[in-house]
CSV table of C-alpha atoms in Angstrom, one decimal:
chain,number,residue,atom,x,y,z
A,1451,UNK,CA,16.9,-12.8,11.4
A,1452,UNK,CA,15.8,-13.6,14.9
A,1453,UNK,CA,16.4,-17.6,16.1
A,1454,UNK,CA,12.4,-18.2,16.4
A,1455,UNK,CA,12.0,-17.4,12.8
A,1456,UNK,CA,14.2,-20.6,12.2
A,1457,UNK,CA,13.0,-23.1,14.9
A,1458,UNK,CA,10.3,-25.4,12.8
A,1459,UNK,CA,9.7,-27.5,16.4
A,1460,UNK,CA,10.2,-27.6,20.0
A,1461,UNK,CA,13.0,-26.4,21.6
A,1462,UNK,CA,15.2,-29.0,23.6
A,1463,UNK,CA,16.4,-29.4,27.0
A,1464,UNK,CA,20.0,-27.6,25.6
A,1465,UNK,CA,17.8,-24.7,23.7
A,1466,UNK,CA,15.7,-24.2,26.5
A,1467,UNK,CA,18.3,-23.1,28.8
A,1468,UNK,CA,18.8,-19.5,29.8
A,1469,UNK,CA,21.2,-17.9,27.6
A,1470,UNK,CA,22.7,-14.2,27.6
A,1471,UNK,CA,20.2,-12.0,24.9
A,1472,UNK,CA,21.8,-10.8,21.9
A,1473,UNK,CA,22.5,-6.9,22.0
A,1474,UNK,CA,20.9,-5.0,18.9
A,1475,UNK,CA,24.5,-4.4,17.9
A,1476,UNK,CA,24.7,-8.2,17.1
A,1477,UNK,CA,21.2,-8.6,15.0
A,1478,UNK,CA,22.0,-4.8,13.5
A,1479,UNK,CA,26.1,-6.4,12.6
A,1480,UNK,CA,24.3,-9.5,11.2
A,1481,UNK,CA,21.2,-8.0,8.9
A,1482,UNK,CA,24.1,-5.7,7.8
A,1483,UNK,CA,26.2,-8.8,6.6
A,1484,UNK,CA,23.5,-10.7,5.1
A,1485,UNK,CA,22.6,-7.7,3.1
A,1486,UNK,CA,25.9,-6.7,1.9
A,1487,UNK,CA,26.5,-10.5,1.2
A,1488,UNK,CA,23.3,-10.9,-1.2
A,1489,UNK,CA,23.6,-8.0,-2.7
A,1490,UNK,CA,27.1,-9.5,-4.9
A,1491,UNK,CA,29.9,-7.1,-5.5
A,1492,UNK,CA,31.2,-5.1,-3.7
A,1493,UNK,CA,29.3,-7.0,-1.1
A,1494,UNK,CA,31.7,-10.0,0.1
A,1495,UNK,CA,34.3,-7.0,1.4
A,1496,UNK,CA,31.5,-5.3,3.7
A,1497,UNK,CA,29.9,-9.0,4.6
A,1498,UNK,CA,33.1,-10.0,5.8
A,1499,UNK,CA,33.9,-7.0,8.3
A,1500,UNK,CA,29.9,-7.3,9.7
A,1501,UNK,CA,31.0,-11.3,10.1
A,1502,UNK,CA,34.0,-10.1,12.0
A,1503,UNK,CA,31.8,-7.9,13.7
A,1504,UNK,CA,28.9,-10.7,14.7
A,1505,UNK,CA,32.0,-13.4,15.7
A,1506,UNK,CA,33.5,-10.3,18.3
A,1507,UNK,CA,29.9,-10.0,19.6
A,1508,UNK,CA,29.6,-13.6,19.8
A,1509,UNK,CA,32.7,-14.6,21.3
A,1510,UNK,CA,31.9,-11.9,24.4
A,1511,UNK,CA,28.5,-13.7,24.5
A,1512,UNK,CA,29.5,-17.2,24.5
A,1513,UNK,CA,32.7,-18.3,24.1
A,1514,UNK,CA,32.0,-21.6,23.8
A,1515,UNK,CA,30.1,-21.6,20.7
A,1516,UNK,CA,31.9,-18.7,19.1
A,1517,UNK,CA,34.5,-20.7,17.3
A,1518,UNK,CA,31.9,-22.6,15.8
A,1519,UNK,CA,30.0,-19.8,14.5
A,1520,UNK,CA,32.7,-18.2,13.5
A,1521,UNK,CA,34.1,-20.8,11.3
A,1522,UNK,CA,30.3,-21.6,9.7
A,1523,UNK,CA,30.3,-17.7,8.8
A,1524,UNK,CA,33.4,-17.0,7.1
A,1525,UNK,CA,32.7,-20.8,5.1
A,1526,UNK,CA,29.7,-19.2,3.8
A,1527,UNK,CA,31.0,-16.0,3.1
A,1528,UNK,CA,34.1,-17.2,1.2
A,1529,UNK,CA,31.6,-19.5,-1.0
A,1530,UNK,CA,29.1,-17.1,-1.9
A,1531,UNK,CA,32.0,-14.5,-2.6
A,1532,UNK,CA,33.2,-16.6,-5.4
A,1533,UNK,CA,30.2,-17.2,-6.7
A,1534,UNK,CA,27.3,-14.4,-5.7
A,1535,UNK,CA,24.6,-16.2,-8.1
A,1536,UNK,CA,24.4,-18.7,-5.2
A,1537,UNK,CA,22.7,-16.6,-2.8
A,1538,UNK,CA,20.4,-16.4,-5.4
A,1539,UNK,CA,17.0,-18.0,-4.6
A,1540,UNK,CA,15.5,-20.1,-7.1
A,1541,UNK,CA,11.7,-19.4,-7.6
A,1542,UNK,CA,9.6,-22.7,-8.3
A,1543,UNK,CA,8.2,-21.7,-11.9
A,1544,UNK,CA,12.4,-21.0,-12.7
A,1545,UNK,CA,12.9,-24.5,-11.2
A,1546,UNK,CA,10.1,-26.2,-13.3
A,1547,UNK,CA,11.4,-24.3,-16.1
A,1548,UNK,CA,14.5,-25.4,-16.2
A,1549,UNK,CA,13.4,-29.1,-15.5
A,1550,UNK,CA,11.8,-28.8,-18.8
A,1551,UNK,CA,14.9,-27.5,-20.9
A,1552,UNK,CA,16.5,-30.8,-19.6
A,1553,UNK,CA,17.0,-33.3,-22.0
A,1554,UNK,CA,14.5,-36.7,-20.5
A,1555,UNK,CA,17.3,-39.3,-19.6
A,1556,UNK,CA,17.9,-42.0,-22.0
A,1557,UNK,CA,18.7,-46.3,-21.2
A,1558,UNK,CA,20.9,-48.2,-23.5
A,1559,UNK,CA,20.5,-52.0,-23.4
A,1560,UNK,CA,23.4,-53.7,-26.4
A,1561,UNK,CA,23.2,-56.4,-28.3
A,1562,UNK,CA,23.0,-60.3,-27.1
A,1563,UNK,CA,24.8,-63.3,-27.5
A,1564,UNK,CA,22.7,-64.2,-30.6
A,1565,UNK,CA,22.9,-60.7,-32.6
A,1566,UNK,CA,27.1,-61.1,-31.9
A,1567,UNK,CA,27.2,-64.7,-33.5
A,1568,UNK,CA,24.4,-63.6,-36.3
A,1569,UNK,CA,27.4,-60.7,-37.1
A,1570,UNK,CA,30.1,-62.9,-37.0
A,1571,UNK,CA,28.7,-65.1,-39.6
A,1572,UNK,CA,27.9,-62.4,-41.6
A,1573,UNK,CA,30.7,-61.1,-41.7
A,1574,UNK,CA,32.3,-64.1,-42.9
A,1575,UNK,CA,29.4,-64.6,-45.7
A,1576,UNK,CA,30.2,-60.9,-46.9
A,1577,UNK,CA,34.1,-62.0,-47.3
A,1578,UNK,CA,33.3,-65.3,-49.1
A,1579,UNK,CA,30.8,-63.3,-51.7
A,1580,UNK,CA,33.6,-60.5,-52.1
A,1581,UNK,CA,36.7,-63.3,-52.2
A,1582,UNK,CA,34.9,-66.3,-54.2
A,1583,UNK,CA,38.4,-68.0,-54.8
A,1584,UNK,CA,38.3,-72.0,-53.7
A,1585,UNK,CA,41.8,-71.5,-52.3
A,1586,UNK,CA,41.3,-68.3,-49.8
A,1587,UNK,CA,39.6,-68.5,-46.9
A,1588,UNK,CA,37.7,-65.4,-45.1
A,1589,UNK,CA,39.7,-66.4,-41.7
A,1590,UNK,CA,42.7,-66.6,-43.4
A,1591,UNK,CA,44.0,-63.0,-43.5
A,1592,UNK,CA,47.6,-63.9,-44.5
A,1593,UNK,CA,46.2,-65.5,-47.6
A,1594,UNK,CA,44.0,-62.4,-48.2
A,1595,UNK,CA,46.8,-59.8,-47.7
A,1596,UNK,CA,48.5,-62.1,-50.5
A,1597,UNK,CA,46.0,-62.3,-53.1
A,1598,UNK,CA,45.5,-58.8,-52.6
A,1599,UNK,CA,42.2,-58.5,-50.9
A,1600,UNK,CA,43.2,-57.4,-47.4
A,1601,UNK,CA,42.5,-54.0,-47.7
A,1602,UNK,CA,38.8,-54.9,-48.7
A,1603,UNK,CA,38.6,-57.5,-46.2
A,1604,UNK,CA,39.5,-54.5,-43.3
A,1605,UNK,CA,36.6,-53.0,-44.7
A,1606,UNK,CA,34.2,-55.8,-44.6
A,1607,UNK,CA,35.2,-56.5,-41.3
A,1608,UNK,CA,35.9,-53.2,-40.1
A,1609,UNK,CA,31.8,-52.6,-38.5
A,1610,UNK,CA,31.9,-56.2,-37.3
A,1611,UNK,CA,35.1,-55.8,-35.2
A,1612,UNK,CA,34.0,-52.1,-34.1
A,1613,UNK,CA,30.8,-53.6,-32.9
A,1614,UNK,CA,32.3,-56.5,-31.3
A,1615,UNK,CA,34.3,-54.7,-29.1
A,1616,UNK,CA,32.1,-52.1,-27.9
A,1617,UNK,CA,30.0,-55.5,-26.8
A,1618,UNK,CA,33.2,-56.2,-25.0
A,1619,UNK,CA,33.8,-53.3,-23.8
A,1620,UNK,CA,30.2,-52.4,-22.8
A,1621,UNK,CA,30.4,-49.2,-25.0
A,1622,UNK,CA,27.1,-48.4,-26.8
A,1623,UNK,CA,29.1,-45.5,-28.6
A,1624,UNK,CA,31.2,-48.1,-30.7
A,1625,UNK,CA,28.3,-50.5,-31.1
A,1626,UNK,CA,26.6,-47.7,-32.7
A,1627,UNK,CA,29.5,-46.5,-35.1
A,1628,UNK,CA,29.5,-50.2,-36.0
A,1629,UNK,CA,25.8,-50.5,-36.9
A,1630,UNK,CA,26.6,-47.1,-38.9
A,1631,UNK,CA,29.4,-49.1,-40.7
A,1632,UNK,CA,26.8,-52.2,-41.4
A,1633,UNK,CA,23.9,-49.9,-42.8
A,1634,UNK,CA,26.6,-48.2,-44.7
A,1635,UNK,CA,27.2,-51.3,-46.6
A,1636,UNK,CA,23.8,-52.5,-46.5
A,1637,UNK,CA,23.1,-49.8,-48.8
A,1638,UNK,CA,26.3,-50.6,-51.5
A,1639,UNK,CA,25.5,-54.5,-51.9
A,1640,UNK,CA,22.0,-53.4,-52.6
A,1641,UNK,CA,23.4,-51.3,-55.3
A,1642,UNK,CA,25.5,-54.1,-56.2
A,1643,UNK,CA,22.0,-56.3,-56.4
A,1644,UNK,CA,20.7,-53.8,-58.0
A,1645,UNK,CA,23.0,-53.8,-61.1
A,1646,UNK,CA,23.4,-57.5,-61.0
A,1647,UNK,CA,19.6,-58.1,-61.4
A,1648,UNK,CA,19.0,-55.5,-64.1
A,1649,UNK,CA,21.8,-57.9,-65.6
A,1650,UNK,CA,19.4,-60.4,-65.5
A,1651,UNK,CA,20.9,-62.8,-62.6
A,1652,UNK,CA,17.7,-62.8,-60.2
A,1653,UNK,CA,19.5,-65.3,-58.2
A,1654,UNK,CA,22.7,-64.0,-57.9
A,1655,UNK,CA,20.7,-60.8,-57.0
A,1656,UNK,CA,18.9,-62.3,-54.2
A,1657,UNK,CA,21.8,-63.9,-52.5
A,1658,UNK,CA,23.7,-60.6,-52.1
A,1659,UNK,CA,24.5,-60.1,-48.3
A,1660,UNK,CA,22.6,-56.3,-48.1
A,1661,UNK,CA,19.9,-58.3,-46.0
A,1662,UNK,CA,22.0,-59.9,-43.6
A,1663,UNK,CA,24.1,-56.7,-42.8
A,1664,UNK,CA,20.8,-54.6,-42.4
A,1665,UNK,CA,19.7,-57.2,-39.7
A,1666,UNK,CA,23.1,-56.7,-37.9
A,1667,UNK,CA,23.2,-53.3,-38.2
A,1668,UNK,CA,19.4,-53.4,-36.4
A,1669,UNK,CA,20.7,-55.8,-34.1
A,1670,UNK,CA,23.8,-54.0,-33.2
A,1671,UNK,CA,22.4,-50.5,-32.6
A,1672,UNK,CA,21.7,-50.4,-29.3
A,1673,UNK,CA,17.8,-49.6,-28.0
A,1674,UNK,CA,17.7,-46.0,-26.8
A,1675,UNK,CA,14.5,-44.1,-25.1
A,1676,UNK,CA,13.3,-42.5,-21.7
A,1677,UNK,CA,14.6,-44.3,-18.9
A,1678,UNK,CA,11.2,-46.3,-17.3
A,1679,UNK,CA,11.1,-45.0,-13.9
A,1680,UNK,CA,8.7,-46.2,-11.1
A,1681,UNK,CA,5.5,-43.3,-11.3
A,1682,UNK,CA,5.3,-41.7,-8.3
A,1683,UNK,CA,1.8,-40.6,-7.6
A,1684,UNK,CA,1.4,-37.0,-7.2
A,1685,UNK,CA,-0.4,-37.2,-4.0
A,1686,UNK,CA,2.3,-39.2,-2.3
A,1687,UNK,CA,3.1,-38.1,1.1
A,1688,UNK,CA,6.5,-36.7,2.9
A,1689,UNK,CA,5.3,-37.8,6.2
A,1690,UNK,CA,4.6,-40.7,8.0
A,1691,UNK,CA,0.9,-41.0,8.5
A,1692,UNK,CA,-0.3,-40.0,12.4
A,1693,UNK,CA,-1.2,-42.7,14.7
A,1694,UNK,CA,-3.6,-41.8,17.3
A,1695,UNK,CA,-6.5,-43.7,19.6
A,1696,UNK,CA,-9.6,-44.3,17.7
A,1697,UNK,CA,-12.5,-42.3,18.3
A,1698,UNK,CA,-16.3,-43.5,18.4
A,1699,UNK,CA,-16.5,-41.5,14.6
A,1700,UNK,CA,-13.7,-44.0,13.0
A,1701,UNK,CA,-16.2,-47.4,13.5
A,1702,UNK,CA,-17.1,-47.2,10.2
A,1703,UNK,CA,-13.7,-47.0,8.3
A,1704,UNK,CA,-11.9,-49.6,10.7
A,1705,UNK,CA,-15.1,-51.9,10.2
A,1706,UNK,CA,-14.3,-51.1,6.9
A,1707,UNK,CA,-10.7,-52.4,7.2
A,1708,UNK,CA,-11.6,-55.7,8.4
A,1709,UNK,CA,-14.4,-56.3,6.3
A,1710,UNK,CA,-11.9,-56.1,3.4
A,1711,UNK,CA,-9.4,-58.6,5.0
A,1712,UNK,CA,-12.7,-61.2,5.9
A,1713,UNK,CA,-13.3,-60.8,2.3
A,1714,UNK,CA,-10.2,-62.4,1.1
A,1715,UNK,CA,-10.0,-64.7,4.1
A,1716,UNK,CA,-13.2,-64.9,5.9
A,1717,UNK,CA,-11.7,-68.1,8.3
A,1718,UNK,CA,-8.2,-66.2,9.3
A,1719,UNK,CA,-9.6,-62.7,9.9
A,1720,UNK,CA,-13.0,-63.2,11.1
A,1721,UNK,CA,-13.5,-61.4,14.6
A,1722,UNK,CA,-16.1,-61.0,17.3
A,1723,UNK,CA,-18.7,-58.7,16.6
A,1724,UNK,CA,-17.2,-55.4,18.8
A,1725,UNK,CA,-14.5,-57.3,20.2
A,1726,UNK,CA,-11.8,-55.0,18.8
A,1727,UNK,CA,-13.6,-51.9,21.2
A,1728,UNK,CA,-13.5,-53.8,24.8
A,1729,UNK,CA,-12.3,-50.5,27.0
A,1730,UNK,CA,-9.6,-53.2,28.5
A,1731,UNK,CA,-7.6,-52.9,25.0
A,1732,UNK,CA,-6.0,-49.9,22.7
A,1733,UNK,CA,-7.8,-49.7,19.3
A,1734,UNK,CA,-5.3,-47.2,17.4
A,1735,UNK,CA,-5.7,-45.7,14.0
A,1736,UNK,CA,-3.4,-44.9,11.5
A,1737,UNK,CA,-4.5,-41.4,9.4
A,1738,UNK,CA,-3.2,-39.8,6.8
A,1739,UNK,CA,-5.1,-36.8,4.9
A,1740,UNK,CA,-8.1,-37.0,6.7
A,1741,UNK,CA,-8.7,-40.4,6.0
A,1742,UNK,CA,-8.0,-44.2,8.5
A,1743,UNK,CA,-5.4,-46.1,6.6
A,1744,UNK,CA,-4.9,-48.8,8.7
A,1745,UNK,CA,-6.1,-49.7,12.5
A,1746,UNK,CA,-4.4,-52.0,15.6
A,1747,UNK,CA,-6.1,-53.0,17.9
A,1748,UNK,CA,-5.4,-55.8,21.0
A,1749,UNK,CA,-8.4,-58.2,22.2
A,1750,UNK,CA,-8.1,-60.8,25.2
A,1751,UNK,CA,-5.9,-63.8,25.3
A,1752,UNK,CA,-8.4,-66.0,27.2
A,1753,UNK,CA,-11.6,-65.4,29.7
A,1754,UNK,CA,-9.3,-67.2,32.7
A,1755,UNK,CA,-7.8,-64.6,35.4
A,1756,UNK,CA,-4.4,-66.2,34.8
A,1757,UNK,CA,-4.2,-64.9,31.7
A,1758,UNK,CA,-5.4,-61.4,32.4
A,1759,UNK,CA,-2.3,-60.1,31.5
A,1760,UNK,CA,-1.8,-61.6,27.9
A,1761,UNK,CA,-3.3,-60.1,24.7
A,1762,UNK,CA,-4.1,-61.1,20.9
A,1763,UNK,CA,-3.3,-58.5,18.6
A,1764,UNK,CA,-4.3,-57.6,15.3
A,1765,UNK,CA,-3.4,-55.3,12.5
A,1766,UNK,CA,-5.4,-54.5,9.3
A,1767,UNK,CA,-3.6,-51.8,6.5
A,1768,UNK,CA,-5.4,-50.6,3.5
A,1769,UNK,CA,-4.6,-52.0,0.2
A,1770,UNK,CA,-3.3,-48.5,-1.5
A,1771,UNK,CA,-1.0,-47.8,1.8
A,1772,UNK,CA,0.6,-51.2,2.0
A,1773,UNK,CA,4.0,-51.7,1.7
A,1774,UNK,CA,4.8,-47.9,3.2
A,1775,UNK,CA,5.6,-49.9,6.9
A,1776,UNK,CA,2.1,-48.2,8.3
A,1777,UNK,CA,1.6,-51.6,10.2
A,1778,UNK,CA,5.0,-51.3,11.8
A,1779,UNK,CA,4.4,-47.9,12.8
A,1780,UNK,CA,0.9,-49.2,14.4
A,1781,UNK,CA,2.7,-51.9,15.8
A,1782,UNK,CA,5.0,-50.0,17.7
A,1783,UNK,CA,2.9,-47.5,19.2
A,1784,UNK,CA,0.2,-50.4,19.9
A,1785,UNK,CA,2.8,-52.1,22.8
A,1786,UNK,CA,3.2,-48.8,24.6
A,1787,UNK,CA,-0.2,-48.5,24.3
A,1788,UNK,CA,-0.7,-52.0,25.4
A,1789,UNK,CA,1.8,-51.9,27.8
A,1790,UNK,CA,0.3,-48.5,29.8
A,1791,UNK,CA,-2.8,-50.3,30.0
A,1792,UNK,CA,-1.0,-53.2,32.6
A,1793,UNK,CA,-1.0,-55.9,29.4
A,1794,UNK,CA,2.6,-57.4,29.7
A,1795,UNK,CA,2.4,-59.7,26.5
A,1796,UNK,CA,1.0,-60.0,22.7
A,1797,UNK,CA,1.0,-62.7,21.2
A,1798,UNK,CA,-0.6,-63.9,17.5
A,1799,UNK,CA,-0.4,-66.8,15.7
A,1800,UNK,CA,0.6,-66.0,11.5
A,1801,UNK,CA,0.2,-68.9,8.7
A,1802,UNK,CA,3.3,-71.1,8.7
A,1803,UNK,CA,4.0,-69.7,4.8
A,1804,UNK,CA,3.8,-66.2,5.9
A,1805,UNK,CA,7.5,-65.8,6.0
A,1806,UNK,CA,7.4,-61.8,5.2
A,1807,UNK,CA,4.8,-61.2,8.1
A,1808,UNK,CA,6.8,-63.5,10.8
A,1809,UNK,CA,10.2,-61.7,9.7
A,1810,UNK,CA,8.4,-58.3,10.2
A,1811,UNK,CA,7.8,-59.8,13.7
A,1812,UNK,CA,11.3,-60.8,14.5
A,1813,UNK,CA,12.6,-57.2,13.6
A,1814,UNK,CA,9.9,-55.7,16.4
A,1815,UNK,CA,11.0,-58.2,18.9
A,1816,UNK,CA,8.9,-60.7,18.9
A,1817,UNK,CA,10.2,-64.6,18.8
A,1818,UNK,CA,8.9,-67.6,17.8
A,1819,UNK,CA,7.7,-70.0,20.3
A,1820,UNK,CA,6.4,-72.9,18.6
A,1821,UNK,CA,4.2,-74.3,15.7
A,1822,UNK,CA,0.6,-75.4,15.9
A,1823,UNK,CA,-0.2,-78.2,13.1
A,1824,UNK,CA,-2.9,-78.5,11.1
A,1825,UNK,CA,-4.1,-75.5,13.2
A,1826,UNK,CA,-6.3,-73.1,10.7
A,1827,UNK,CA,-8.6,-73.9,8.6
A,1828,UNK,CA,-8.3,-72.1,5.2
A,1829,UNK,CA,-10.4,-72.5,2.0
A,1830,UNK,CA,-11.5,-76.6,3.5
A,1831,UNK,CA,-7.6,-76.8,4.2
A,1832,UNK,CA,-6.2,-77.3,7.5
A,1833,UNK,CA,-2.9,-75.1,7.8
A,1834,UNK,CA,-0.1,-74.4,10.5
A,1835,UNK,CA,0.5,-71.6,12.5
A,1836,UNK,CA,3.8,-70.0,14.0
A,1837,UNK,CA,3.2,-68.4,17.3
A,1838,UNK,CA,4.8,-65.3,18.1
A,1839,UNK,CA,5.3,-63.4,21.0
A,1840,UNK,CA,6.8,-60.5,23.1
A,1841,UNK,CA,6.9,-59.3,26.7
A,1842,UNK,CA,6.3,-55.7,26.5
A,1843,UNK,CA,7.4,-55.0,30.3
A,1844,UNK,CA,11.2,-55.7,31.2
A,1845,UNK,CA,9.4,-56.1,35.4
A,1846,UNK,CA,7.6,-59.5,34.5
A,1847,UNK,CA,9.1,-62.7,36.1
């Protein structure tokens, strides 16, 4: 395999330097290993002597990098030996078929505070309907183990204790064999009911615990099902969107951009008609797919000759492409841009509450310089503004 087939961008300084051709001895050595080493037993014996072969080429070549090579070859060779499957190359319908054998991943979330002292007490109630003696107490074990009941009272309170300390613990796996326990004897005191009301006792029939230790063992099972995971839409791009110069053909779609933010605050992002195109200042667009995202774009500071070198900027980002840092990337390329064209500071002025926007500034450079009071005017209510500012050239005194 030939070293352009590999190289997915430009070559560097270090790349593009002359360097000695490989001999057809080298590429013949190295297709020869590769194939040997793919093809699984008895390949990994032939791979290794073309490797040795390739590294003796290599080192005659250049010396310098043959112990790295050499090293990187006999790593790979020794893995794939052990296991040949891995040279293996997974085709995407294998891939998408195996992602569907995979079971979906599953949350646990256990009990609260609530369903543990809702168990506890019924736990206790079960022990007092089992135990109704006036002189034993379900919390007193030693009198149980001496009247005899302690072996049914390690059986009453055998779930609660199982599910108490997987809460501890933080084990749904106990909490679950606990609930088991519960539903379990949920099922015998509604037998007990059972015979007790066909007995005629209605009462005694509706005070038997099978209610309360079905509630636990709800409670105490812990909530299983897929994990919710954030959707990622299918078109979502790998890439950072491209930020290039408008052209006379995007108008429309970064009129379009502004429009939308003079919609929701026609006072703070109202401009002058065209004055984001004056050929003194960079208008850049960020595109992704074909389509403008967001635009940047710098205007003049002030009509007086002093100022000629100062500049407002301004950056507008689509709704859907929010939160993706497209206005930092615009940012960023906008002071070079800015700065080429001889502007040597930008400068803006964001609403005092905009603390996300003014930290986004600090992280690009920019400082805060002061505070203008009662400044902007916003739905009939005067506001402050924090202005902000960098000097994009390092030569300005």
């Amino acid at each position: 395999m030939s070293q352009e087939a590999h190289r997915t961008r430009p070559p560097t300084e270090e790349e593009s330097s002359p360097t000695p051709t490989a001999p057809p001895r080298v590429k013949r050595s190295w297709q020869e290993a590769e194939a040997a080493l793919l093809a699984g037993p008895p390949g990994p014996a032939s791979a290794q002597r073309g490797w040795r072969e390739v590294d003796t080429d290599l080192g005659e070549l250049a010396p310098e990098r043959a112990l790295a090579e050499r090293a990187w070859r006999k790593a790979e060779a020794a893995l794939l030996a052990r296991s040949p499957a891995l040279a293996r190359v997974t085709t995407p319908e294998e891939e998408k078929a195996r992602e569907g054998r995979r079971p979906p991943p599953r949350s646990r979330q256990g009990a609260g505070v609530g369903s543990t002292v809702f168990l506890l007490l019924t736990g206790l109630y079960q022990l007092r309907r089992l135990m109704p003696l006036a002189d034993v107490a379900p919390w007193d074990f030693s009198a149980l183990f001496a009247k005899g009941y302690g072996t049914l009272a390690l059986l009453v309170l055998f779930p609660t204790l199982m599910a108490l300390w997987g809460i501890i613990r933080g084990d749904p796996t106990r909490q679950e064999k606990g609930s088991m326990w519960l539903l379990f004897q949920s099922v015998c005191w509604a037998v007990v009911g059972l015979v007790v009301l066909f007995q005629g006792e209605f009462v005694a029939a509706l005070l038997m615990p099978w209610h309360l230790t079905l509630v636990s063992a709800i409670l105490m099972t812990p909530t299983t099902g897929p994990r919710e995971e954030a959707p990622v839409p299918p078109s979502a791009p790998l890439q950072p969107p491209t930020v290039r110069p408008a052209a006379p053909e995007d108008r429309a779609a970064v009129a379009s951009l502004q429009s939308t933010a003079v919609a929701r605050r026609p006072s703070l992002f109202a401009l002058e008609p065209g004055a984001e195109w004056d050929e003194r200042h960079p208008v850049l667009v960020a595109e992704e797919d074909g389509r403008v995202i967001g635009c940047a774009s710098t205007s003049a500071y002030s009509l007086r000759e002093c100022y000629a070198g100062v500049a407002d900027f301004h950056v507008f980002v689509a709704k859907e492409a929010r939160g993706r840092n497209v206005d930092t990337l615009l940012l960023e390329s906008l002071m070079k841009a800015a700065e080429a064209r001889g502007i040597h500071k930008l400068t803006t002025c964001v609403l005092a509450g905009n603390t996300h926007a003014l930290e986004r500034f600090e992280k690009l450079g920019f400082t805060r310089v002061g505070v203008h009071a009662k400044h902007a005017e916003l739905n009939g209510t005067r506001h402050d503004v924090v202005v902000v500012e960098k000097v994009l050239s390092a030569s300005v005194r």
